[in-house]
Coordinates of C-alpha atoms and ligand atoms in Angstrom, one line a residue:
M1 CA 0.0 0.1 0.0
N2 CA 3.0 2.3 -0.7
H3 CA 1.0 4.8 -2.8
T4 CA 1.9 8.4 -3.3
I5 CA 0.1 11.1 -1.4
N6 CA -1.9 13.2 -3.7
R7 CA -5.1 13.4 -2.7
I8 CA -5.7 15.6 0.6
V9 CA -9.4 15.8 1.8
I10 CA -9.9 18.3 4.7
V11 CA -13.1 17.9 6.8
G12 CA -14.1 21.2 8.2
G13 CA -14.4 25.0 6.8
G14 CA -13.8 27.0 9.8
T15 CA -10.7 29.1 10.1
A16 CA -8.6 26.1 10.7
G17 CA -9.9 24.4 7.3
W18 CA -9.3 27.5 5.1
L19 CA -6.1 28.3 6.7
S20 CA -4.8 24.9 6.1
A21 CA -6.0 24.6 2.6
G22 CA -4.5 27.8 1.6
I23 CA -1.2 27.1 3.3
I24 CA -0.9 23.8 1.7
A25 CA -2.2 24.9 -1.6
A26 CA 0.2 27.8 -1.8
E27 CA 3.0 25.5 -1.7
H28 CA 1.8 22.6 -3.5
R29 CA 0.1 23.5 -7.0
I30 CA -3.1 21.8 -7.5
T31 CA -2.9 20.1 -11.1
A32 CA -5.0 18.1 -13.3
D33 CA -4.4 14.6 -14.3
S34 CA -3.3 15.7 -17.9
T35 CA 0.3 16.5 -16.6
G36 CA 0.8 12.9 -15.7
H37 CA 1.0 14.1 -12.0
S38 CA -1.9 15.2 -10.0
F39 CA -2.6 16.9 -6.9
D40 CA -5.8 17.4 -5.3
L41 CA -7.2 19.3 -2.3
T42 CA -10.6 19.2 -1.4
I43 CA -12.6 20.8 1.8
V44 CA -16.0 19.3 3.0
E45 CA -18.2 21.4 5.0
S46 CA -21.1 21.0 6.6
P47 CA -23.9 23.2 5.3
D48 CA -25.8 22.9 8.9
I49 CA -23.1 23.1 11.6
P50 CA -21.8 26.6 12.0
T51 CA -18.1 27.6 12.6
I52 CA -17.3 28.5 16.3
G53 CA -17.3 32.2 15.0
V54 CA -14.6 33.4 17.6
G55 CA -10.9 33.7 17.5
E56 CA -10.4 37.4 16.2
G57 CA -6.5 37.8 17.5
T58 CA -3.5 36.6 15.6
W59 CA 0.0 36.8 15.5
P60 CA 2.5 38.5 13.3
S61 CA 2.9 35.1 11.6
M62 CA -0.1 35.7 10.0
R63 CA 1.4 38.3 7.8
S64 CA 3.8 35.9 5.8
T65 CA 0.9 33.4 6.1
L66 CA -1.2 35.6 4.1
Q67 CA 1.5 36.9 1.8
K68 CA 2.5 33.5 0.8
M69 CA -0.9 32.8 -0.1
G70 CA -1.0 35.5 -2.5
I71 CA -3.2 37.6 -0.8
S72 CA -3.5 41.5 -0.9
E73 CA -3.2 42.9 2.5
T74 CA -5.3 45.7 1.6
D75 CA -8.3 43.3 0.6
F76 CA -7.9 41.4 3.7
F77 CA -8.1 44.5 5.9
R78 CA -11.3 45.7 3.8
E79 CA -13.1 42.4 3.5
C80 CA -12.4 41.1 7.0
S81 CA -12.9 44.3 9.0
A82 CA -9.4 43.9 10.2
S83 CA -7.4 46.2 12.4
F84 CA -3.7 46.0 13.7
K85 CA -2.9 44.1 16.7
Q86 CA 0.6 45.0 18.1
G87 CA 0.6 42.8 21.2
T88 CA -1.8 42.9 24.8
L89 CA -2.2 45.1 27.3
F90 CA -3.0 43.4 30.6
K91 CA -5.0 45.3 33.0
G92 CA -5.5 44.3 36.8
W93 CA -3.4 41.1 36.5
R94 CA -0.9 42.1 39.3
N95 CA -3.4 43.4 41.8
G96 CA -6.9 43.9 41.0
G97 CA -6.7 47.4 40.4
D98 CA -6.2 49.7 37.6
E99 CA -2.5 48.9 37.2
T100 CA -1.4 47.6 33.4
Y101 CA 1.6 46.3 31.6
C102 CA 2.2 45.2 28.1
H103 CA 3.4 42.4 26.1
P104 CA 4.3 44.0 22.5
F105 CA 5.0 42.1 19.7
S106 CA 8.4 43.9 19.0
A107 CA 11.2 42.1 20.9
P108 CA 13.5 44.6 23.2
H109 CA 15.9 47.0 21.3
G110 CA 19.0 44.9 20.2
Y111 CA 17.5 41.5 21.2
T112 CA 19.6 39.3 19.3
E113 CA 22.8 40.8 20.6
V114 CA 22.3 42.0 24.2
N115 CA 20.0 41.2 26.9
L116 CA 18.6 44.6 28.3
A117 CA 16.8 43.1 31.2
P118 CA 19.8 43.3 33.6
H119 CA 20.5 47.0 32.7
W120 CA 16.9 47.9 33.1
Q121 CA 16.7 46.5 36.6
P122 CA 18.5 49.5 38.8
S123 CA 15.8 52.0 36.9
R124 CA 12.7 49.6 37.6
D125 CA 11.2 52.1 40.0
Q126 CA 11.5 55.0 37.4
I127 CA 10.3 52.9 34.2
G128 CA 8.4 50.0 33.3
F129 CA 10.2 47.3 31.6
A130 CA 8.4 47.6 28.0
D131 CA 8.6 51.3 28.2
A132 CA 12.3 51.0 28.5
V133 CA 13.1 48.7 26.1
S134 CA 10.7 49.2 23.0
P135 CA 8.8 52.0 21.4
Q136 CA 5.8 49.8 21.1
S137 CA 4.0 50.3 24.5
A138 CA 3.9 54.2 23.7
L139 CA 2.1 53.5 20.5
F140 CA -0.2 51.1 22.5
A141 CA -1.1 53.9 24.7
D142 CA -1.6 56.6 22.0
R143 CA -3.7 54.1 20.1
Q144 CA -1.3 54.7 17.0
A145 CA -0.8 52.1 14.0
P146 CA 2.6 50.2 13.7
K147 CA 3.1 51.6 10.3
Q148 CA 2.6 54.5 8.0
I149 CA 0.2 54.9 5.1
S150 CA 3.0 54.8 2.6
T151 CA 4.5 51.7 4.2
P152 CA 4.2 48.8 1.7
E153 CA 1.6 45.9 2.4
Y154 CA 3.0 43.5 5.0
A155 CA 6.1 45.8 5.9
F156 CA 6.1 47.3 9.4
N157 CA 8.0 49.9 11.6
V158 CA 6.9 47.9 14.7
N159 CA 5.9 44.2 14.5
Y160 CA 2.3 43.6 14.1
G161 CA -0.5 41.0 13.7
Y162 CA -4.3 41.5 13.1
H163 CA -7.6 41.8 14.7
L164 CA -10.4 40.3 12.4
D165 CA -13.8 39.3 12.0
A166 CA -13.7 35.5 12.4
G167 CA -16.8 34.7 10.0
K168 CA -15.7 37.2 7.2
F169 CA -12.0 35.6 7.5
A170 CA -13.4 32.2 6.9
E171 CA -15.4 33.6 3.7
F172 CA -12.6 35.5 2.6
L173 CA -10.3 32.4 2.7
R174 CA -12.7 30.0 1.2
K175 CA -13.1 32.6 -1.9
H176 CA -9.5 32.9 -2.2
C177 CA -8.7 29.1 -2.1
V178 CA -11.4 28.2 -4.3
E179 CA -10.9 31.1 -6.8
K180 CA -7.2 31.4 -6.9
L181 CA -5.5 28.2 -5.5
G182 CA -7.8 25.7 -7.0
V183 CA -9.3 24.2 -3.9
T184 CA -12.3 21.8 -4.5
H185 CA -15.1 23.0 -2.0
I186 CA -18.0 20.3 -1.2
K187 CA -20.9 21.1 1.2
A188 CA -22.0 18.1 2.7
N189 CA -22.3 16.4 6.0
V190 CA -19.7 13.8 7.1
T191 CA -21.7 10.7 7.8
G192 CA -19.4 8.0 8.2
I193 CA -15.9 6.8 7.7
N194 CA -14.7 3.7 5.2
S195 CA -11.6 2.1 6.8
A196 CA -8.7 0.7 4.5
E197 CA -7.3 -2.6 5.5
N198 CA -4.2 -1.2 7.2
G199 CA -6.6 0.8 9.5
D200 CA -6.1 4.2 7.6
I201 CA -9.0 6.1 6.3
A202 CA -9.9 5.2 3.0
A203 CA -12.8 7.3 2.2
I204 CA -15.6 9.6 4.1
E205 CA -18.9 9.1 3.6
T206 CA -21.2 12.1 3.2
D207 CA -25.0 12.7 2.8
S208 CA -25.1 14.4 -0.3
H209 CA -21.8 13.6 -2.3
G210 CA -21.3 9.9 -1.6
A211 CA -17.9 8.6 -0.6
I212 CA -15.0 10.9 -1.0
E213 CA -11.8 9.2 -1.0
G214 CA -8.1 10.5 -0.1
D215 CA -4.5 9.7 0.8
L216 CA -4.3 12.2 3.9
F217 CA -7.4 13.3 5.9
I218 CA -7.0 16.5 7.8
D219 CA -9.5 16.8 10.8
C220 CA -10.9 20.5 10.9
S221 CA -14.1 19.6 12.2
G222 CA -13.7 21.8 15.3
Q223 CA -14.5 20.5 18.9
R224 CA -16.3 17.7 17.2
A225 CA -13.1 16.1 16.3
L226 CA -15.0 13.5 14.0
L227 CA -11.9 11.8 12.6
I228 CA -9.1 12.0 15.3
G229 CA -11.4 11.6 18.1
D230 CA -14.8 9.9 17.3
H231 CA -13.2 7.6 14.8
F232 CA -9.7 7.2 15.9
D233 CA -10.6 7.5 19.6
I234 CA -7.3 9.5 20.3
P235 CA -7.9 10.8 23.8
L236 CA -8.1 14.4 24.8
Q237 CA -5.2 15.1 27.5
S238 CA -6.8 17.3 29.9
K239 CA -4.8 20.3 31.1
H240 CA -7.7 21.5 33.6
N241 CA -5.5 21.0 36.5
I242 CA -3.2 23.7 35.3
L243 CA -5.3 26.2 33.4
F244 CA -8.7 26.5 35.0
N245 CA -10.7 28.5 32.4
N246 CA -13.3 26.3 30.3
T247 CA -16.2 28.9 29.7
A248 CA -16.5 32.0 27.5
L249 CA -19.3 34.4 27.2
A250 CA -18.8 36.2 23.8
A251 CA -20.5 39.6 22.9
Q252 CA -20.2 41.7 19.9
V253 CA -20.5 45.4 20.9
A254 CA -21.2 48.5 18.7
Y255 CA -19.0 51.7 19.2
D256 CA -20.7 54.4 21.2
S257 CA -19.8 57.0 18.4
D258 CA -18.0 57.0 15.1
S259 CA -15.2 58.8 16.3
D260 CA -14.1 56.3 19.2
A261 CA -10.5 55.2 18.6
I262 CA -9.9 51.8 17.6
E263 CA -7.3 50.0 20.0
S264 CA -4.1 48.7 18.5
C265 CA -3.6 46.1 20.8
T266 CA -5.9 43.3 22.4
L267 CA -7.0 44.5 26.0
S268 CA -7.0 41.8 28.8
T269 CA -8.6 42.9 32.2
A270 CA -8.5 40.2 34.8
Q271 CA -11.6 39.7 36.8
S272 CA -12.4 37.6 39.9
A273 CA -12.4 34.3 38.2
G274 CA -11.0 35.0 34.8
W275 CA -10.3 37.7 32.3
I276 CA -12.0 39.9 29.6
W277 CA -11.0 40.4 26.2
D278 CA -11.7 43.3 24.2
I279 CA -10.5 43.4 20.5
G280 CA -11.3 46.6 18.5
L281 CA -12.4 46.1 14.9
P282 CA -13.1 48.9 12.7
T283 CA -16.9 48.0 12.6
R284 CA -17.6 46.9 16.3
R285 CA -15.7 45.6 19.3
G286 CA -15.7 41.9 20.1
I287 CA -15.7 41.5 24.0
G288 CA -15.9 38.3 26.0
H289 CA -15.4 37.0 29.4
V290 CA -13.4 33.7 29.9
Y291 CA -13.5 32.0 33.2
S292 CA -13.5 28.9 35.3
S293 CA -16.7 27.4 36.0
D294 CA -15.5 25.7 39.2
H295 CA -14.7 29.2 40.5
N296 CA -17.5 31.3 38.9
T297 CA -21.0 31.1 38.1
E298 CA -22.4 32.3 34.8
E299 CA -24.4 35.0 36.2
R300 CA -21.6 36.5 38.1
A301 CA -19.6 36.2 34.8
S302 CA -22.1 37.7 32.9
D303 CA -22.5 40.8 35.5
E304 CA -19.0 41.1 35.2
L305 CA -18.9 41.2 31.5
L306 CA -21.9 43.8 31.4
S307 CA -20.5 46.0 33.9
Y308 CA -17.2 46.1 31.8
I309 CA -19.1 47.1 28.6
A310 CA -21.2 49.6 30.4
K311 CA -17.9 51.3 32.1
T312 CA -15.6 51.0 28.6
V313 CA -18.3 51.5 26.0
S314 CA -21.7 52.8 27.4
K315 CA -24.6 51.6 29.7
N316 CA -26.8 51.5 26.4
A317 CA -24.3 49.0 24.9
A318 CA -24.5 46.8 28.0
A319 CA -28.4 46.7 28.3
S320 CA -28.6 45.8 24.8
A321 CA -25.7 43.2 24.7
T322 CA -26.3 39.7 23.7
M323 CA -23.9 37.0 24.5
R324 CA -22.9 33.7 23.5
K325 CA -21.6 31.0 25.7
V326 CA -18.9 28.7 24.5
H327 CA -17.7 25.7 26.6
F328 CA -14.4 24.1 26.1
S329 CA -12.3 21.6 27.9
P330 CA -8.6 23.0 28.1
G331 CA -6.4 20.2 26.6
H332 CA -5.1 18.7 23.6
R333 CA -5.1 15.4 22.1
A334 CA -2.4 12.6 23.1
K335 CA -1.2 12.8 19.6
F336 CA -2.4 15.0 16.5
W337 CA -1.1 12.7 13.6
H338 CA -2.2 9.3 13.7
K339 CA -2.3 6.7 10.5
N340 CA -3.3 9.0 7.4
C341 CA -5.2 11.6 9.7
V342 CA -4.0 14.9 11.2
A343 CA -5.9 17.2 13.3
I344 CA -5.5 20.9 13.1
G345 CA -7.4 23.7 15.1
M346 CA -9.9 23.0 17.7
S347 CA -10.2 19.4 17.0
A348 CA -6.5 18.9 18.1
G349 CA -7.2 20.7 21.3
F350 CA -7.7 24.3 22.7
I351 CA -6.9 26.2 25.7
E352 CA -7.7 29.8 26.6
P353 CA -7.2 32.5 24.3
L354 CA -4.9 34.4 26.6
E355 CA -2.1 34.9 23.9
A356 CA -4.1 34.1 21.2
S357 CA -2.0 30.9 20.5
A358 CA -4.7 28.7 18.7
L359 CA -4.5 30.2 15.0
V360 CA -0.7 30.4 15.0
L361 CA -0.9 26.7 15.7
V362 CA -3.3 26.3 12.9
E363 CA -0.3 28.2 10.7
L364 CA 2.6 26.2 12.1
S365 CA 0.8 22.8 11.7
A366 CA -0.4 23.4 8.0
S367 CA 3.1 24.8 7.2
M368 CA 4.5 21.5 8.5
I369 CA 2.4 19.4 6.5
A370 CA 2.7 21.8 3.5
E371 CA 6.7 21.4 3.7
Q372 CA 7.1 18.0 5.0
L373 CA 4.4 16.3 3.0
P374 CA 5.1 12.7 2.8
A375 CA 6.0 11.4 -0.5
N376 CA 4.4 8.0 -0.1
R377 CA 2.4 6.2 2.6
D378 CA 5.5 4.5 4.0
V379 CA 7.3 7.7 4.6
M380 CA 4.1 9.3 6.3
D381 CA 4.8 7.4 9.8
L382 CA 7.8 9.1 10.1
V383 CA 6.7 12.5 9.5
A384 CA 3.6 12.0 11.8
K385 CA 6.2 11.1 14.6
R386 CA 8.0 14.1 14.0
F387 CA 4.9 16.1 13.9
N388 CA 3.6 14.8 17.3
D389 CA 6.8 15.4 18.6
K390 CA 7.2 18.8 17.7
F391 CA 3.7 19.9 18.7
L392 CA 3.4 18.0 22.2
Y393 CA 6.5 20.2 22.7
R394 CA 4.8 23.3 21.6
W395 CA 1.8 22.9 23.7
D396 CA 3.4 22.1 26.8
R397 CA 5.6 25.4 26.1
I398 CA 2.2 27.5 25.6
I399 CA 0.6 26.0 28.7
E400 CA 3.6 26.9 30.6
F401 CA 3.6 30.2 29.2
L402 CA 0.0 31.0 29.9
K403 CA 0.4 29.9 33.4
L404 CA 3.2 32.2 34.0
H405 CA 0.6 35.0 33.6
Y406 CA -1.5 33.4 36.7
I407 CA 1.3 32.4 39.0
L408 CA 2.9 35.9 39.3
S409 CA -0.3 37.7 40.2
Q410 CA -0.4 38.8 43.7
R411 CA -4.3 38.9 43.9
Q412 CA -5.8 37.6 46.8
D413 CA -9.4 38.5 46.1
S414 CA -10.7 34.9 45.3
E415 CA -10.3 31.2 45.4
Y416 CA -9.4 31.4 41.7
W417 CA -6.5 33.5 42.1
R418 CA -5.2 31.5 45.0
D419 CA -5.9 27.9 43.5
N420 CA -3.7 29.5 40.4
R421 CA -0.6 29.6 42.5
D422 CA -0.9 26.4 44.2
A423 CA 2.1 24.4 43.7
A424 CA 0.4 21.5 42.6
S425 CA -1.2 23.3 39.7
I426 CA 2.5 24.7 38.5
P427 CA 4.2 22.4 35.8
D428 CA 7.8 21.4 37.0
N429 CA 9.8 22.9 34.3
L430 CA 7.8 26.5 34.8
R431 CA 8.6 25.9 38.6
D432 CA 12.4 25.6 37.9
L433 CA 12.5 28.4 35.4
V434 CA 10.8 30.9 37.6
E435 CA 13.3 29.9 40.3
L436 CA 16.3 30.3 38.0
W437 CA 15.0 33.9 36.8
R438 CA 15.0 34.9 40.7
H439 CA 19.0 34.9 39.8
Q440 CA 19.3 35.5 36.2
S441 CA 17.0 37.2 33.6
P442 CA 15.4 35.0 30.8
W443 CA 17.7 34.8 27.9
H444 CA 18.1 32.8 24.5
R445 CA 19.9 30.0 26.6
D446 CA 16.7 29.2 28.7
T447 CA 14.9 27.5 25.5
N448 CA 15.8 24.3 24.0
S449 CA 14.5 24.8 20.2
A450 CA 15.4 27.4 17.7
D451 CA 11.9 28.0 16.8
E452 CA 10.5 28.3 20.1
M453 CA 6.7 29.8 20.1
F454 CA 7.4 32.3 23.1
P455 CA 11.2 33.5 22.9
S456 CA 12.6 34.6 26.0
A457 CA 11.7 38.4 25.2
S458 CA 8.0 37.2 25.9
F459 CA 8.9 35.8 29.1
Q460 CA 10.8 39.0 30.2
Y461 CA 7.8 41.4 29.2
V462 CA 5.2 39.3 31.4
L463 CA 7.6 38.6 34.3
Y464 CA 8.8 42.2 34.7
G465 CA 5.3 43.6 33.8
M466 CA 4.0 41.5 36.9
D467 CA 6.6 43.0 39.0
F468 CA 8.9 39.9 39.3
E469 CA 12.4 40.7 40.7
T470 CA 15.6 39.4 39.7
Q471 CA 18.5 39.4 42.0
P472 CA 21.1 41.8 40.6
S473 CA 24.3 39.9 39.7
T474 CA 27.1 39.4 42.2
T475 CA 29.9 40.0 39.9
Q476 CA 30.4 42.7 37.3
R477 CA 30.3 41.2 33.9
R478 CA 32.4 42.6 31.0
S479 CA 29.5 42.8 28.8
D480 CA 27.7 45.2 31.3
V481 CA 30.8 47.7 31.1
I482 CA 30.6 47.5 27.4
A483 CA 26.7 48.2 27.4
Q484 CA 27.1 51.2 29.8
A485 CA 30.2 52.6 27.8
Ligands
FAD1 C1 -13.8 32.0 23.4 C2 -12.8 31.8 22.3 C3 -11.9 32.8 22.1 C4 -10.9 32.5 21.0 N1 -10.3 33.5 20.4 C5 -8.9 33.5 20.0 C6 -8.1 34.4 19.4 O1 -8.1 35.3 19.9 N2 -7.0 34.2 18.6 C7 -6.6 32.7 18.2 O2 -5.9 32.3 17.5 N3 -7.7 31.8 18.6 C8 -8.9 32.2 19.3 N4 -9.9 31.1 19.5 C9 -9.7 29.8 18.8 C10 -10.2 29.9 17.5 O3 -11.4 30.3 17.4 C11 -10.0 28.5 16.6 O4 -8.9 28.0 16.9 C12 -10.5 28.6 15.3 O5 -11.5 29.5 14.9 C13 -10.7 27.4 14.5 O6 -11.8 26.7 14.5 P1 -11.8 25.4 13.9 O7 -11.7 25.7 12.3 O8 -10.9 24.5 14.3 O9 -13.3 25.0 14.3 P2 -14.6 25.5 13.8 O10 -14.9 26.9 13.6 O11 -15.9 24.9 14.9 O12 -15.1 24.9 12.5 C14 -15.4 23.4 12.6 C15 -16.0 23.1 10.9 O13 -16.3 21.8 10.8 C16 -17.5 21.5 10.1 N5 -18.1 20.4 10.6 C17 -18.4 19.7 11.7 N6 -18.9 18.6 11.8 C18 -19.2 18.5 10.5 C19 -19.6 17.3 9.4 N7 -20.0 16.1 10.2 N8 -19.4 17.4 8.5 C20 -18.9 18.2 7.7 N9 -18.5 19.3 8.5 C21 -18.5 19.3 9.6 C22 -18.4 22.8 10.4 O14 -19.2 23.0 9.6 C23 -17.1 23.8 10.6 O15 -17.1 24.3 9.1 C24 -10.8 31.3 20.4 C25 -11.6 30.1 20.6 C26 -12.5 30.4 21.6 C27 -13.6 29.2 22.1

C-alpha cells in the first residue's frame, strides 16, 4: 500500500480548515491529470453546522501566511474588517486595580545581541520594562498604528498581527482558496468513515456527495473532532488542573460613536475568576469573558462582562448586549497525527485564548504538513512521529507561558487566584524556570529549540510587567561595562 500522497481531504470549513487549505495549496500547485502528475485538495464542510465564530486575534506570523497565499493585505483589511494588533495590554493582573503592563510583539531593542533586562533593573522604579526597551508600548497607549500609510503591504515599523472578524475571514479565505488556488469545496455532512485494511481512512461518507476518497485526511471539524476523536478515539489530555478556564461568554458591541478610537492591541482585563478580552475592529468591538466554571457562576461572569461594557463602551451598549456561551475542555490530543489523519484547530485541542495561540498553531501545523508532505504512505509514519513530537513540545511550552501570567499575580481576592498559585497546579519545568529567573534574567539559553513559540523576550515582558524581581548579579560582567559605555 505504498502509494503516493496526492489527494488531501480536509473535513471542516472553519478558520482552521481554510487556513490549512490555503497554506498547503500555496506550497503545492493543484494540477489536473493531463500533466501525468496530479495533486488535489478538497474541503468538505457541513452546510448545517456553524463554525465556532470566535478567534479574532492573530500573531504577526499571519502576515507571512497571507502573503505566501498571494493575498493582498489591502483586500484582507477591507473584507475581514481587520485592524492592527501590536500585542496585549494587561490590566488588573497584578493586584486587581487599574495597574497595566504590556506584552508587545516587537522584541526589546538589540534583542539578538544584548540582554537589556539586567541593564533596566536599576531603573525599575522609574520606568516599566516594556517602556524602557521598546517604543511599542507608547504606540499602544496613543492608539497609533505600527506603520505609516505609505509603508508597503506586510512591511512594518514595529511588528504587528491582526484583529479580524472571524466569520468574514473564513469566507474571505474560502473565496481565495477556491478561485485562486484551485481548492475544491464540497458542502456536505460527513456521516461515516470507510476504513482501509491497514486501519487508515480510505474515504469519508457524506450525505449528499457519496464517498470521498483521499490519501491524507485533515480533521478540522472543530470541537466535534470527527476523525481524530470519534473515529480514531485519540484521547484529549486535559490541562484543566493547570489552566482552569473552561467557559467563555462572547459579545459583539457597537462603538458608542463613530469617533471612538480603535485600540491597536488586545485588552485583557483580569476579573474575579477569569479575564475579559476586548478586541477593536473598525466595525465593532468583540468583548468576551473567559472564566473557570469551578470558580464562577454564569450569572456572576455575565454581570462582570456587562459592567465592563457599561464602563468602557456605554450603559446602552451593556443593556442591549447579547452573549453567546462557549464551553471548552482545556487540553490537547495525546497525539495529533494518527495513521493517515492529522488534526488541526479545535479538533487538536484548545486552551484559553490569553495569548491568541490557537490560530498560530493552525498556521504552524499546516506549514509543517505543506513543507514535509510525505511523498508516499511508507514515509508518512515517520513524518507523523516528528509532527507529534514537535507539537506536543509546543503545547507544553504554550501551557507554561500562559500559566506564568497567573502564578505571578498577587491577587488575593478569590479562590481562583489563590488556586492558580497552588504549587500542585504549576508544571515542574515552569517552577524551575521561575526559580532560575530569580537569579538571572530570561535569555535565549533558557529554551531548547531554535523556533520556540514564545521567545525569552516574551517571558521578560510578562515577568517584569508583573513586577517580578531578578536579583542583581554579584559580579560585574564585562558585557555590562561595554553596554554602559
Ligand atoms: C472564546 C474563544 C476565543 C478565541 N479567541 C482566539 C483568538 O483570539 N485567537 C486565536 O488564535 N484563536 C482563538 N480562538 C480559537 C479559534 O476560534 C479557533 O482555533 C479557530 O476558530 C479554528 O476553529 P476550527 O476551524 O478548528 O473549528 P470551527 O470553527 O468549529 O469549524 C468546524 C468546521 O467543521 C465543520 N463540521 C463539523 N461537523 C461536520 C460534519 N459532520 N461534516 C462536515 N463538516 C463538519 C463545521 O461545519 C465547521 O465548518 C478562540 C476560541 C474560543 C472558544
